[in-house]
mmCIF file of C-alpha atoms in Angstrom:
data_model
loop_
_atom_site.group_PDB
_atom_site.id
_atom_site.type_symbol
_atom_site.label_atom_id
_atom_site.label_comp_id
_atom_site.label_asym_id
_atom_site.label_seq_id
_atom_site.Cartn_x
_atom_site.Cartn_y
_atom_site.Cartn_z
ATOM 1 C CA UNK A 239 -50.655 43.859 27.918
ATOM 2 C CA UNK A 240 -50.228 46.752 25.709
ATOM 3 C CA UNK A 241 -51.386 49.017 29.156
ATOM 4 C CA UNK A 242 -48.604 47.432 30.943
ATOM 5 C CA UNK A 243 -45.879 47.853 28.268
ATOM 6 C CA UNK A 244 -47.338 51.838 27.697
ATOM 7 C CA UNK A 245 -47.125 52.216 31.412
ATOM 8 C CA UNK A 246 -43.602 50.406 31.979
ATOM 9 C CA UNK A 247 -42.338 52.661 28.945
ATOM 10 C CA UNK A 248 -43.563 56.054 30.325
ATOM 11 C CA UNK A 249 -41.886 55.049 33.672
ATOM 12 C CA UNK A 250 -38.679 53.981 31.923
ATOM 13 C CA UNK A 251 -38.686 57.386 30.284
ATOM 14 C CA UNK A 252 -39.392 59.622 33.588
ATOM 15 C CA UNK A 253 -36.890 57.636 35.744
ATOM 16 C CA UNK A 254 -34.261 58.165 32.846
ATOM 17 C CA UNK A 255 -35.264 61.841 32.181
ATOM 18 C CA UNK A 256 -34.910 62.189 36.292
ATOM 19 C CA UNK A 257 -31.473 60.755 36.422
ATOM 20 C CA UNK A 258 -30.550 62.568 32.829
ATOM 21 C CA UNK A 259 -31.258 66.034 34.469
ATOM 22 C CA UNK A 260 -29.478 64.866 37.774
ATOM 23 C CA UNK A 261 -26.166 63.675 36.516
ATOM 24 C CA UNK A 262 -26.124 66.603 33.867
ATOM 25 C CA UNK A 263 -26.514 69.316 36.798
ATOM 26 C CA UNK A 264 -23.592 67.020 38.620
ATOM 27 C CA UNK A 265 -21.570 67.191 35.360
ATOM 28 C CA UNK A 266 -21.607 70.994 35.029
ATOM 29 C CA UNK A 267 -20.460 71.205 38.833
ATOM 30 C CA UNK A 268 -17.751 68.856 38.401
ATOM 31 C CA UNK A 269 -16.523 70.823 35.609
ATOM 32 C CA UNK A 270 -16.364 73.888 37.189
ATOM 33 C CA UNK A 271 -14.936 72.740 40.175
ATOM 34 C CA UNK A 272 -12.158 70.997 38.274
ATOM 35 C CA UNK A 273 -11.654 74.360 36.227
ATOM 36 C CA UNK A 274 -10.982 76.192 39.752
ATOM 37 C CA UNK A 275 -8.682 72.971 40.613
ATOM 38 C CA UNK A 276 -10.901 72.375 43.696
ATOM 39 C CA UNK A 277 -12.393 68.728 43.184
ATOM 40 C CA UNK A 278 -12.286 68.072 46.876
ATOM 41 C CA UNK A 279 -14.712 70.719 47.474
ATOM 42 C CA UNK A 280 -16.848 68.887 44.917
ATOM 43 C CA UNK A 281 -16.364 65.571 46.075
ATOM 44 C CA UNK A 282 -16.995 66.077 50.099
ATOM 45 C CA UNK A 283 -20.394 67.199 50.278
ATOM 46 C CA UNK A 284 -21.749 64.857 47.471
ATOM 47 C CA UNK A 285 -20.088 61.540 48.858
ATOM 48 C CA UNK A 286 -21.283 62.896 52.492
ATOM 49 C CA UNK A 287 -24.903 62.938 51.148
ATOM 50 C CA UNK A 288 -24.324 59.715 49.701
ATOM 51 C CA UNK A 289 -23.152 58.131 52.706
ATOM 52 C CA UNK A 290 -25.891 59.959 54.735
ATOM 53 C CA UNK A 291 -28.497 58.579 52.812
ATOM 54 C CA UNK A 292 -27.226 54.951 52.190
ATOM 55 C CA UNK A 293 -25.987 54.328 55.545
ATOM 56 C CA UNK A 294 -29.263 56.052 57.259
ATOM 57 C CA UNK A 295 -31.571 54.227 54.710
ATOM 58 C CA UNK A 296 -30.116 50.769 55.494
ATOM 59 C CA UNK A 297 -30.364 51.222 59.348
ATOM 60 C CA UNK A 298 -33.740 52.184 59.070
ATOM 61 C CA UNK A 299 -34.961 49.906 56.682
ATOM 62 C CA UNK A 300 -33.122 46.902 58.752
ATOM 63 C CA UNK A 301 -34.882 48.214 61.769
ATOM 64 C CA UNK A 302 -38.376 48.704 60.549
ATOM 65 C CA UNK A 303 -38.305 45.454 58.583
ATOM 66 C CA UNK A 304 -36.984 43.538 62.164
ATOM 67 C CA UNK A 305 -39.717 45.078 64.083
ATOM 68 C CA UNK A 306 -42.495 44.073 61.607
ATOM 69 C CA UNK A 307 -41.029 40.584 61.286
ATOM 70 C CA UNK A 308 -41.569 40.215 65.049
ATOM 71 C CA UNK A 309 -45.182 40.755 64.518
ATOM 72 C CA UNK A 310 -45.070 37.897 62.124
ATOM 73 C CA UNK A 311 -46.346 34.777 64.362
ATOM 74 C CA UNK A 312 -49.096 36.950 66.306
ATOM 75 C CA UNK A 313 -50.453 38.486 62.876
ATOM 76 C CA UNK A 314 -50.678 34.912 61.467
ATOM 77 C CA UNK A 315 -52.249 33.467 64.323
ATOM 78 C CA UNK A 316 -55.228 35.939 63.864
ATOM 79 C CA UNK A 317 -58.458 34.581 62.909
ATOM 80 C CA UNK A 318 -59.327 37.062 60.578
ATOM 81 C CA UNK A 319 -61.513 37.147 57.245
ATOM 82 C CA UNK A 320 -58.190 37.658 55.449
ATOM 83 C CA UNK A 321 -55.998 34.520 55.050
ATOM 84 C CA UNK A 322 -52.454 35.863 54.715
ATOM 85 C CA UNK A 323 -49.515 33.437 54.170
ATOM 86 C CA UNK A 324 -45.969 33.580 55.770
ATOM 87 C CA UNK A 325 -44.300 34.383 52.359
ATOM 88 C CA UNK A 326 -47.152 37.323 51.762
ATOM 89 C CA UNK A 327 -46.553 38.679 55.195
ATOM 90 C CA UNK A 328 -42.577 38.756 54.497
ATOM 91 C CA UNK A 329 -43.427 40.566 51.320
ATOM 92 C CA UNK A 330 -45.578 43.600 52.845
ATOM 93 C CA UNK A 331 -43.266 43.754 55.574
ATOM 94 C CA UNK A 332 -40.455 44.483 53.142
ATOM 95 C CA UNK A 333 -42.695 46.866 51.140
ATOM 96 C CA UNK A 334 -43.684 48.582 54.594
ATOM 97 C CA UNK A 335 -40.293 49.178 55.778
ATOM 98 C CA UNK A 336 -39.091 50.483 52.193
ATOM 99 C CA UNK A 337 -41.900 52.753 52.076
ATOM 100 C CA UNK A 338 -41.406 54.205 55.453
ATOM 101 C CA UNK A 339 -37.702 54.334 55.095
ATOM 102 C CA UNK A 340 -38.580 56.216 51.714
ATOM 103 C CA UNK A 341 -40.802 58.407 53.607
ATOM 104 C CA UNK A 342 -38.593 59.128 56.607
ATOM 105 C CA UNK A 343 -35.190 59.256 54.906
ATOM 106 C CA UNK A 344 -35.712 63.112 53.258
ATOM 107 C CA UNK A 345 -36.813 65.121 56.260
ATOM 108 C CA UNK A 346 -34.728 63.344 58.966
ATOM 109 C CA UNK A 347 -31.122 62.771 57.428
ATOM 110 C CA UNK A 348 -28.863 64.990 58.997
ATOM 111 C CA UNK A 349 -27.554 68.047 56.801
ATOM 112 C CA UNK A 350 -24.205 67.247 55.279
ATOM 113 C CA UNK A 351 -22.543 70.315 57.044
ATOM 114 C CA UNK A 352 -23.493 68.960 60.286
ATOM 115 C CA UNK A 353 -22.145 65.864 60.223
ATOM 116 C CA UNK A 354 -18.949 67.295 58.136
ATOM 117 C CA UNK A 355 -18.306 69.478 61.146
ATOM 118 C CA UNK A 356 -18.490 66.653 63.720
ATOM 119 C CA UNK A 357 -16.265 64.823 61.869
ATOM 120 C CA UNK A 358 -13.730 67.763 61.712
ATOM 121 C CA UNK A 359 -14.617 69.125 65.440
ATOM 122 C CA UNK A 360 -11.652 71.033 67.098
ATOM 123 C CA UNK A 361 -11.579 72.136 70.621
ATOM 124 C CA UNK A 362 -11.735 75.740 71.241
ATOM 125 C CA UNK A 363 -9.543 75.507 74.926
ATOM 126 C CA UNK A 364 -12.209 77.414 76.476
ATOM 127 C CA UNK A 365 -14.645 75.518 79.150
ATOM 128 C CA UNK A 366 -18.119 76.403 79.929
ATOM 129 C CA UNK A 367 -18.405 77.289 83.735
ATOM 130 C CA UNK A 368 -21.456 74.856 84.584
ATOM 131 C CA UNK A 369 -20.928 71.566 82.861
ATOM 132 C CA UNK A 370 -17.190 72.281 81.907
ATOM 133 C CA UNK A 371 -17.377 71.113 78.683
ATOM 134 C CA UNK A 372 -15.326 72.498 75.663
ATOM 135 C CA UNK A 373 -17.248 75.395 73.580
ATOM 136 C CA UNK A 374 -16.102 72.885 70.823
ATOM 137 C CA UNK A 375 -18.766 70.401 71.922
ATOM 138 C CA UNK A 376 -21.618 72.784 71.613
ATOM 139 C CA UNK A 377 -20.671 74.256 68.216
ATOM 140 C CA UNK A 378 -19.951 71.050 66.447
ATOM 141 C CA UNK A 379 -21.277 67.798 68.700
ATOM 142 C CA UNK A 380 -24.133 69.067 70.044
ATOM 143 C CA UNK A 381 -26.117 69.950 67.120
ATOM 144 C CA UNK A 382 -25.151 66.377 65.521
ATOM 145 C CA UNK A 383 -26.322 64.767 68.897
ATOM 146 C CA UNK A 384 -29.518 66.638 68.496
ATOM 147 C CA UNK A 385 -30.555 65.657 64.671
ATOM 148 C CA UNK A 386 -29.578 62.087 65.909
ATOM 149 C CA UNK A 387 -32.074 62.288 68.517
ATOM 150 C CA UNK A 388 -34.835 63.673 66.266
ATOM 151 C CA UNK A 389 -33.746 61.056 63.645
ATOM 152 C CA UNK A 390 -34.279 57.934 65.912
ATOM 153 C CA UNK A 391 -37.599 59.530 67.479
ATOM 154 C CA UNK A 392 -38.885 59.849 64.228
ATOM 155 C CA UNK A 393 -37.729 56.284 63.788
ATOM 156 C CA UNK A 394 -39.011 54.811 66.617
ATOM 157 C CA UNK A 395 -42.524 56.488 66.266
ATOM 158 C CA UNK A 396 -42.835 54.858 62.598
ATOM 159 C CA UNK A 397 -42.061 51.550 63.681
ATOM 160 C CA UNK A 398 -44.563 51.797 66.369
ATOM 161 C CA UNK A 399 -46.933 53.176 63.895
ATOM 162 C CA UNK A 400 -46.147 50.387 61.517
ATOM 163 C CA UNK A 401 -46.354 47.336 64.055
ATOM 164 C CA UNK A 402 -49.724 48.597 65.263
ATOM 165 C CA UNK A 403 -51.217 49.270 62.266
#
């Protein structure tokens, strides 16, 4: 019992330390941007990063969980030495989806600048001679689409691996 309390206290201390370091860094940045009267330049990257992570994280978690949930009937019908109840299967599916989402997010989430360039794209008024698309598409939209394709490909591969294992 004492080991559990000690472990919990160490975990709370480490989480608190990480949060303190993160928020103290953000506070210094906020104070600096405020002194320059440039608070929108502080909030745009911060909120864009947060929105990307939350939106993509929610989508990845739901996609992975729904794929794992589809395996429930087949998994419970297997004759194996390990007896797993439907409740345990749901619990393991949620934990697996959460861990795989946390694994996927850091490397696959688009850079906030790519997202902002896509959201604030402008037309150049010059088209390429082959595909007849505006040059703004190649500079602002195409990198965003490439990053989305890579992200969804990674998500599909993780879903296939999680369902088969």
